[in-house]
mmCIF file of N, CA and C in Angstrom:
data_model
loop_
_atom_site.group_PDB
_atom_site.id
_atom_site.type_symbol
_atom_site.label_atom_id
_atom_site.label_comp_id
_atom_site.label_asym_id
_atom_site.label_seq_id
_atom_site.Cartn_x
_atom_site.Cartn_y
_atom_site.Cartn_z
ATOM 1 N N UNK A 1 -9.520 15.073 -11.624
ATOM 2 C CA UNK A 1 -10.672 15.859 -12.035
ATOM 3 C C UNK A 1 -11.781 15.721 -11.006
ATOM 4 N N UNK A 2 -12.883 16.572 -10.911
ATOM 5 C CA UNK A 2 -13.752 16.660 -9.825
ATOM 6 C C UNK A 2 -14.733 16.159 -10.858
ATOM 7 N N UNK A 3 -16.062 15.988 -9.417
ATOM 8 C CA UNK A 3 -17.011 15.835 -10.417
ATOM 9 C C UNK A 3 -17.882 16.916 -11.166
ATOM 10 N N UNK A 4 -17.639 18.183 -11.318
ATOM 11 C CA UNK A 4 -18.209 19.096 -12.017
ATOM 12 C C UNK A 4 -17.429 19.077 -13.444
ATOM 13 N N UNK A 5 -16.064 18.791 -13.369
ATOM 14 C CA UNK A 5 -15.556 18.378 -14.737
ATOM 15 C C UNK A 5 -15.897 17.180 -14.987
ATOM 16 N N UNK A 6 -16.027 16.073 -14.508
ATOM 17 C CA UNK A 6 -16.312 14.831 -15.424
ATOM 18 C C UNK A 6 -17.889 14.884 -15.419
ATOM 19 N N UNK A 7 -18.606 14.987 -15.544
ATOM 20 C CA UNK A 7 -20.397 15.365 -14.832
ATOM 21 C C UNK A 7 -20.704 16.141 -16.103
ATOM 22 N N UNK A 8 -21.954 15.456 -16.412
ATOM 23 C CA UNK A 8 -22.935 16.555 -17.419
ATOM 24 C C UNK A 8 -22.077 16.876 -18.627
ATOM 25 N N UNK A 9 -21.256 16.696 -19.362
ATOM 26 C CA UNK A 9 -20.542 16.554 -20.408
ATOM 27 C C UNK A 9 -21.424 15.942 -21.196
ATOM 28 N N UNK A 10 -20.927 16.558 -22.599
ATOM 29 C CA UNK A 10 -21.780 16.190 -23.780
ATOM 30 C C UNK A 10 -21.090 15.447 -24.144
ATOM 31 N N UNK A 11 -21.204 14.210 -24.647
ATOM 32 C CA UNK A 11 -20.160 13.251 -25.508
ATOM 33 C C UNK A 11 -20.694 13.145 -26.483
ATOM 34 N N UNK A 12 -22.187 13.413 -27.284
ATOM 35 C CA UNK A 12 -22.444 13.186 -28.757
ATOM 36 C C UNK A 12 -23.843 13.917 -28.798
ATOM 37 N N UNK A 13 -23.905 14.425 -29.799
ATOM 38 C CA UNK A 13 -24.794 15.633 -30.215
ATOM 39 C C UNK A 13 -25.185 15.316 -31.845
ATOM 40 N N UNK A 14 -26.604 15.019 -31.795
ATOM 41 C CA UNK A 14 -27.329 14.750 -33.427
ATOM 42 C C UNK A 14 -28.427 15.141 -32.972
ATOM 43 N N UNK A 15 -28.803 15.832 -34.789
ATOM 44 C CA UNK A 15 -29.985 16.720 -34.830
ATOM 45 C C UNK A 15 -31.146 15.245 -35.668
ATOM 46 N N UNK A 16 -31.995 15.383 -34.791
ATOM 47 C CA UNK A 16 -33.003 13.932 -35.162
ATOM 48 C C UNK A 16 -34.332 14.380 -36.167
ATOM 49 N N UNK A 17 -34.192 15.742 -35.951
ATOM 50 C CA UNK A 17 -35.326 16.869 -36.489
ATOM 51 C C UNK A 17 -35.049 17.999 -36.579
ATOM 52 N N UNK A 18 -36.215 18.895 -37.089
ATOM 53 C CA UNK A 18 -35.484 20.308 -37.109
ATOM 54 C C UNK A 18 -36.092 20.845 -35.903
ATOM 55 N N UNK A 19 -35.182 21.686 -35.459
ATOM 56 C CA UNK A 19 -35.466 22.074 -33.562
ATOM 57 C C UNK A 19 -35.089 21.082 -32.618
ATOM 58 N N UNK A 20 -34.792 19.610 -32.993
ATOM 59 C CA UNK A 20 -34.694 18.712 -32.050
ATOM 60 C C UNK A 20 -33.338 18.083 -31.934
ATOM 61 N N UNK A 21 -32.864 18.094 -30.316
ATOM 62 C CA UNK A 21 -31.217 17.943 -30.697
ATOM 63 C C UNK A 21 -31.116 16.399 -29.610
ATOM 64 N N UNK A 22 -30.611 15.237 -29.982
ATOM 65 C CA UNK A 22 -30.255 14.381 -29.033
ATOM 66 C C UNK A 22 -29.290 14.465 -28.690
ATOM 67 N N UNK A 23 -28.984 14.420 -26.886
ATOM 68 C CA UNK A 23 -27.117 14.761 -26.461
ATOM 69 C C UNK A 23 -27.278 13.348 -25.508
ATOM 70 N N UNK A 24 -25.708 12.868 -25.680
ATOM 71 C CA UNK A 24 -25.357 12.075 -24.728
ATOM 72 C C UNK A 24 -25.018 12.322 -23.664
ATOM 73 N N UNK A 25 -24.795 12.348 -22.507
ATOM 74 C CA UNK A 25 -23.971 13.471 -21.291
ATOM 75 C C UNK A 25 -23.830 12.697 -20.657
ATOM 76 N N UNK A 26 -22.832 12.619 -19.426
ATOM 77 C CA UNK A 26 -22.030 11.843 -18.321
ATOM 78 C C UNK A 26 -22.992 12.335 -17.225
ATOM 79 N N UNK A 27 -23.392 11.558 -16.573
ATOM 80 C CA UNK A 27 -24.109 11.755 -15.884
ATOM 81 C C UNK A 27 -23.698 10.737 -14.142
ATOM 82 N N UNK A 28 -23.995 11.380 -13.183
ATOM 83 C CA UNK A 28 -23.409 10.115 -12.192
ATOM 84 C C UNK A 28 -24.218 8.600 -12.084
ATOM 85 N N UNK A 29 -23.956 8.055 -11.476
ATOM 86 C CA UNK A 29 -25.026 6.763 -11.781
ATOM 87 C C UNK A 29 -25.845 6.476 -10.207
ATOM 88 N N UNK A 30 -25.088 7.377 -9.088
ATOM 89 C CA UNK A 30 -26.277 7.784 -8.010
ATOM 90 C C UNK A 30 -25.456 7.027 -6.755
ATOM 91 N N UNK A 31 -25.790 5.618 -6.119
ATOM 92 C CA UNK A 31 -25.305 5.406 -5.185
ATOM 93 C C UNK A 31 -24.486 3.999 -5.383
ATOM 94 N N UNK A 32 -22.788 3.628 -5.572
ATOM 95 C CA UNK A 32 -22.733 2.494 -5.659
ATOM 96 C C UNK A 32 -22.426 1.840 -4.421
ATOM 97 N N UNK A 33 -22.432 0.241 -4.672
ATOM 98 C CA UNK A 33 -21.794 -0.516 -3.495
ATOM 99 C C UNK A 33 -20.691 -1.624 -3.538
ATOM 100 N N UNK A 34 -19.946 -1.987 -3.398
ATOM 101 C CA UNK A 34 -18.608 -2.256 -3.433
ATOM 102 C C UNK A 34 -18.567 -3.362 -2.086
ATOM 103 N N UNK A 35 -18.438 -4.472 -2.837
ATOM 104 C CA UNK A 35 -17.631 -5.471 -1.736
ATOM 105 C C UNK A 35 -16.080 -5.658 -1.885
ATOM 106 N N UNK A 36 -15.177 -5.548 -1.410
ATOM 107 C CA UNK A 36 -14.342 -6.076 -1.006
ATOM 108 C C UNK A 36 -13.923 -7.023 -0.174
ATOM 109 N N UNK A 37 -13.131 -8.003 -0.477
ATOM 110 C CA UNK A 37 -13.036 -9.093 0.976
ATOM 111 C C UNK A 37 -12.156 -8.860 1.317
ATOM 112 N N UNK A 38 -10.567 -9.586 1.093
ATOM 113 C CA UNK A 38 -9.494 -8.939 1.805
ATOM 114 C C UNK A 38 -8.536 -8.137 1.062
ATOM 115 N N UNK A 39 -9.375 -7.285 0.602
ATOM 116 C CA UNK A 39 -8.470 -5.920 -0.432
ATOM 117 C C UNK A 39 -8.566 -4.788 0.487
ATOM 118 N N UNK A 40 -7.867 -4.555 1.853
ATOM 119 C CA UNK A 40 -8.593 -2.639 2.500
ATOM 120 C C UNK A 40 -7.944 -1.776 1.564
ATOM 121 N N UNK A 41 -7.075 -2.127 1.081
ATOM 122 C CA UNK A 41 -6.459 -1.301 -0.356
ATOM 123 C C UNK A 41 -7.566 -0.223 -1.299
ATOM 124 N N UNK A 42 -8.295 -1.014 -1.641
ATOM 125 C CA UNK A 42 -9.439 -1.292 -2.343
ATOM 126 C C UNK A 42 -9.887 0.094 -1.772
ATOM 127 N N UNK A 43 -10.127 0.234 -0.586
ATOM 128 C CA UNK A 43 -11.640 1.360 0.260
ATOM 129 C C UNK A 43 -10.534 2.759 -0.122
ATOM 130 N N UNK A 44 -9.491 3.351 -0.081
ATOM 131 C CA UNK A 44 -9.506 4.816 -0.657
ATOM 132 C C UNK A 44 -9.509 4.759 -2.316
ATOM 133 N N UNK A 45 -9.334 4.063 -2.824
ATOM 134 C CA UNK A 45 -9.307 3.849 -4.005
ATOM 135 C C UNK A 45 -10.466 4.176 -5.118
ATOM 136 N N UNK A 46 -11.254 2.990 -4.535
ATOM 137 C CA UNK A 46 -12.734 3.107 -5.248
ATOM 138 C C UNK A 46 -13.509 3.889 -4.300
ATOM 139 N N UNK A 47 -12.912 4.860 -3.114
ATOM 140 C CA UNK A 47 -14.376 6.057 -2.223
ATOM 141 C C UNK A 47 -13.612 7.255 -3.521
ATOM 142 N N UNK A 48 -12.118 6.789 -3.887
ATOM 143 C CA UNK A 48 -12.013 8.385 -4.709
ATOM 144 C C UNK A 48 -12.534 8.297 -6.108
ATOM 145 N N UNK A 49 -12.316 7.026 -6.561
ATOM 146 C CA UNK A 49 -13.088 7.292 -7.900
ATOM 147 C C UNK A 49 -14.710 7.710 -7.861
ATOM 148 N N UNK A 50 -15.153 6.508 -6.706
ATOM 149 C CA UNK A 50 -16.631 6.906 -6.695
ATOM 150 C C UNK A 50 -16.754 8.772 -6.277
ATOM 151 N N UNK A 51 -16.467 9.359 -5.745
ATOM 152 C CA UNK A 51 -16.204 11.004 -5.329
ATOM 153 C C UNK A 51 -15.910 11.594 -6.839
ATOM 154 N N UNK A 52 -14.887 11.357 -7.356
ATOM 155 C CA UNK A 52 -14.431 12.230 -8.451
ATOM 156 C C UNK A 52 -15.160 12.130 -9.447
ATOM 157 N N UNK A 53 -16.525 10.622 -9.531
ATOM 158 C CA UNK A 53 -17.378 11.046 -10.471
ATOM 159 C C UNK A 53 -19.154 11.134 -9.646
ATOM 160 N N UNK A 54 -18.881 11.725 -9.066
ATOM 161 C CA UNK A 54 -20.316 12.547 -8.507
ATOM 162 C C UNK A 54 -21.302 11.021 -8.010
ATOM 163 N N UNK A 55 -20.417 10.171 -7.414
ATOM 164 C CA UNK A 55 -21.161 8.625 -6.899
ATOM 165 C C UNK A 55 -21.258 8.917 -5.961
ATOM 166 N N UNK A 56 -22.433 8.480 -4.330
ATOM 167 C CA UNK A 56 -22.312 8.138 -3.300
ATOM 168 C C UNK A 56 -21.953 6.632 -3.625
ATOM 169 N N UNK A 57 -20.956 6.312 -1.963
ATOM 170 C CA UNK A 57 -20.392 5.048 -2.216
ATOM 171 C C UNK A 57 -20.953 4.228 -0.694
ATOM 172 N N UNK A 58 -21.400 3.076 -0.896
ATOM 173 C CA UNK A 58 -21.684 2.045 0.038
ATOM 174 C C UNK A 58 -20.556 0.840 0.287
ATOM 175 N N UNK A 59 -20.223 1.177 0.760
ATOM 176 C CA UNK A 59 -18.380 -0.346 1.137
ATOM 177 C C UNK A 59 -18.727 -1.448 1.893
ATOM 178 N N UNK A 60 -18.458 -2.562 1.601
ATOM 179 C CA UNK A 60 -18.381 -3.309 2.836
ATOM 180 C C UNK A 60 -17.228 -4.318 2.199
ATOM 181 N N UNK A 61 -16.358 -4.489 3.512
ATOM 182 C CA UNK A 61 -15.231 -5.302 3.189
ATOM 183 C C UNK A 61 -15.131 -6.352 4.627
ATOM 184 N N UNK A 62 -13.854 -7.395 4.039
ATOM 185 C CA UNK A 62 -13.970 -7.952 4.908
ATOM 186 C C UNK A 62 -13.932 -8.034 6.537
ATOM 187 N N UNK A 63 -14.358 -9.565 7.078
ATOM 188 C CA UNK A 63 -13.924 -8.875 8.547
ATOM 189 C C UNK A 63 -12.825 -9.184 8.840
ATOM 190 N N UNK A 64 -11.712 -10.037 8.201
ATOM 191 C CA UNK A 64 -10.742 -10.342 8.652
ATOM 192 C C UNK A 64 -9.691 -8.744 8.107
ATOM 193 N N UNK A 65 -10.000 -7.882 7.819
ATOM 194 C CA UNK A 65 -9.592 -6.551 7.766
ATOM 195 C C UNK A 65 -10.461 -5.193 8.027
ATOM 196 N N UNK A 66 -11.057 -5.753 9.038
ATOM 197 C CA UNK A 66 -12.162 -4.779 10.243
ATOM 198 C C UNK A 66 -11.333 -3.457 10.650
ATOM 199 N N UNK A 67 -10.613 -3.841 10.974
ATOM 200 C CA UNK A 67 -9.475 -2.591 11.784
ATOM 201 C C UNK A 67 -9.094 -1.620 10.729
ATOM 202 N N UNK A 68 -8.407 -2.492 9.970
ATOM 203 C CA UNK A 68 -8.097 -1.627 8.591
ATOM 204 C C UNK A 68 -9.122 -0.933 7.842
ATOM 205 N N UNK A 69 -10.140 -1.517 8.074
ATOM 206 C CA UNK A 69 -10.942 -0.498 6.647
ATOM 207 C C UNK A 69 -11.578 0.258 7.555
ATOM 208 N N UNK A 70 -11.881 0.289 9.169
ATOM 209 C CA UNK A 70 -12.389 1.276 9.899
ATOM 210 C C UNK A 70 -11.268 2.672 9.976
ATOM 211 N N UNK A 71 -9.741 2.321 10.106
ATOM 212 C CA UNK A 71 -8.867 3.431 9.809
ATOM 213 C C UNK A 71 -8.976 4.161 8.449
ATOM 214 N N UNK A 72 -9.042 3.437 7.697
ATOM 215 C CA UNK A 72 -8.894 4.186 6.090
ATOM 216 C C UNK A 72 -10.324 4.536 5.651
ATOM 217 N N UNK A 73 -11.544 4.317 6.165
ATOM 218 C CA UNK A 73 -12.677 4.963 6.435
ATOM 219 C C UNK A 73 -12.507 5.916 7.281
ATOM 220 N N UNK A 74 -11.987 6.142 8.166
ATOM 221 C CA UNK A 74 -11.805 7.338 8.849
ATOM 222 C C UNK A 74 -10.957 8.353 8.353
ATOM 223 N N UNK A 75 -9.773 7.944 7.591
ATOM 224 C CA UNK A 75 -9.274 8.888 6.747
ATOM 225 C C UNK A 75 -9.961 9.607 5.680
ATOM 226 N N UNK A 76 -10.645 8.379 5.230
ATOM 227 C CA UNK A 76 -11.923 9.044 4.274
ATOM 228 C C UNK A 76 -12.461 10.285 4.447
ATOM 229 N N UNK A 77 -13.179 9.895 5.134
ATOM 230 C CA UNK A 77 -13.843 10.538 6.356
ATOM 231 C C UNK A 77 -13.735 11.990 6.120
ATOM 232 N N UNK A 78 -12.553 12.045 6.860
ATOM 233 C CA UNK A 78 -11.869 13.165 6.972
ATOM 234 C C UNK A 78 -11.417 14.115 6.443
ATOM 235 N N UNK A 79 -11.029 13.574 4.906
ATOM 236 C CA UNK A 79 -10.653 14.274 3.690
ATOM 237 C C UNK A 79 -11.737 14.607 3.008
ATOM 238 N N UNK A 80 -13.037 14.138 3.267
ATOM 239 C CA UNK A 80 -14.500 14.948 2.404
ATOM 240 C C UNK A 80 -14.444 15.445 3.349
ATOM 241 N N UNK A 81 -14.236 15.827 4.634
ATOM 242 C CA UNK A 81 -15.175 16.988 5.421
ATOM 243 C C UNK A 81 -15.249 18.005 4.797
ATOM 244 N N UNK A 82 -14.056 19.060 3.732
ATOM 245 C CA UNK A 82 -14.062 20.342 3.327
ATOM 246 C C UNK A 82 -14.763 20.183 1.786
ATOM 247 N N UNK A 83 -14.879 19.333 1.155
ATOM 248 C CA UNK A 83 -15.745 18.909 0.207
ATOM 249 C C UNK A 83 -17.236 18.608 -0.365
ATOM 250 N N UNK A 84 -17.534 17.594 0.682
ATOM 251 C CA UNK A 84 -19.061 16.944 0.441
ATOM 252 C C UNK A 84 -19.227 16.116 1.441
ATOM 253 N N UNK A 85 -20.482 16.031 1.968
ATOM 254 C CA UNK A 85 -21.482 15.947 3.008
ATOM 255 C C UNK A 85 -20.683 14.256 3.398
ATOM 256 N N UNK A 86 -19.969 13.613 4.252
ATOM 257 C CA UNK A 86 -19.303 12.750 4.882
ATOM 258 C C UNK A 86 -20.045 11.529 4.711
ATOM 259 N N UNK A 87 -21.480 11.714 4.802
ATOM 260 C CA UNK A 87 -22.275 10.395 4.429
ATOM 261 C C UNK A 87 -21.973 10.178 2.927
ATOM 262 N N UNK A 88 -21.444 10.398 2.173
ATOM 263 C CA UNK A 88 -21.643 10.244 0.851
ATOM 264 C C UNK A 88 -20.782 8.843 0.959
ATOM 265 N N UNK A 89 -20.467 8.494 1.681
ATOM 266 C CA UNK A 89 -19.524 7.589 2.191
ATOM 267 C C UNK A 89 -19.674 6.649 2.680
ATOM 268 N N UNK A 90 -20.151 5.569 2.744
ATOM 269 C CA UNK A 90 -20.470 4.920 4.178
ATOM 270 C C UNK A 90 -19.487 3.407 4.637
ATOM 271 N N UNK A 91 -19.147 2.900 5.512
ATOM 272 C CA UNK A 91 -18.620 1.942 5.385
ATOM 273 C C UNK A 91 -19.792 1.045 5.897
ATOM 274 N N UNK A 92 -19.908 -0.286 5.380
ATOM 275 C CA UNK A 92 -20.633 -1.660 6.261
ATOM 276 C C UNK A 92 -20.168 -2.584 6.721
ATOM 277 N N UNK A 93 -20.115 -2.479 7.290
ATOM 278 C CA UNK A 93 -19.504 -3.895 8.563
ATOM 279 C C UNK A 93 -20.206 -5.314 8.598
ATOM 280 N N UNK A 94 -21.571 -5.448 8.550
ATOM 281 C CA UNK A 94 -22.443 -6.863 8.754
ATOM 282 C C UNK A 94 -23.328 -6.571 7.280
ATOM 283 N N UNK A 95 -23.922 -8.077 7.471
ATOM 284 C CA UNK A 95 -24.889 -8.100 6.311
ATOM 285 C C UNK A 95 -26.178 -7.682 6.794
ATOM 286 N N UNK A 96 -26.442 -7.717 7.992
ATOM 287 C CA UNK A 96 -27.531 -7.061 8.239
ATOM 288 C C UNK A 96 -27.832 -5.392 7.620
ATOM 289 N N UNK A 97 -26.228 -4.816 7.864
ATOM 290 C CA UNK A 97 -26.769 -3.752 7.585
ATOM 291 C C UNK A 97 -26.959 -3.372 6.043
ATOM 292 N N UNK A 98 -26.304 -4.264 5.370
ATOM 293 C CA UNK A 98 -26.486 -4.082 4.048
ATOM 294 C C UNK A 98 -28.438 -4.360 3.808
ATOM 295 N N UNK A 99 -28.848 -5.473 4.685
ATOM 296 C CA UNK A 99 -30.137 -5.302 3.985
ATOM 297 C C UNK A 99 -31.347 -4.342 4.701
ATOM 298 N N UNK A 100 -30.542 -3.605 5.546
ATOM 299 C CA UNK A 100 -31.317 -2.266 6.081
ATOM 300 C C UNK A 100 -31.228 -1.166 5.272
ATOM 301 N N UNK A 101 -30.368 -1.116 4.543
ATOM 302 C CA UNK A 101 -29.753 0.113 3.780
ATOM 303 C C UNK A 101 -30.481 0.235 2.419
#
């Protein structure tokens, strides 16, 4: 499912007053971030869940699988280009950059 089907859905609907309606709705939760250490498994996994529900995703995994999560970030990559804006994505490499971000 994309995120226009899982997104903005009503899951519960009560009338609190007359004219007044409370709805629950799915809503995205905005930007997450995700450590992994030595899971690169992990990085298409949770960039597709975070994608299929309307998340930008922040990664950082380990360095003893540097190589690996820079390839499967690049696959990433690659497969939002015809989708959504490529930054929605990001991989992190150091802790510095986590506390720039």
């Amino acid at each position: 499912e994309s995120a226009h089907q899982t997104t903005n859905q009503v899951l519960r609907r009560m009338l609190i007053a007359e004219d007044m309606v409370l709805e629950q709705r799915t809503v995205p939760i905005g930007v997450l971030m995700v450590i992994f250490e030595s899971r690169p498994d992990a990085l298409p996994q949770v960039a597709a869940l975070s994608i299929a529900s309307g998340n930008g995703l922040m990664l950082k995994g380990g360095k003893e699988a540097k190589h690996t999560n820079q390839m499967l970030f690049g696959l990433v990559q690659r497969a939002l280009e015809k989708y959504c804006p490529t930054t929605a994505v990001q991989l992190i490499t150091s802790r510095e950059e986590v506390s720039q971000s």
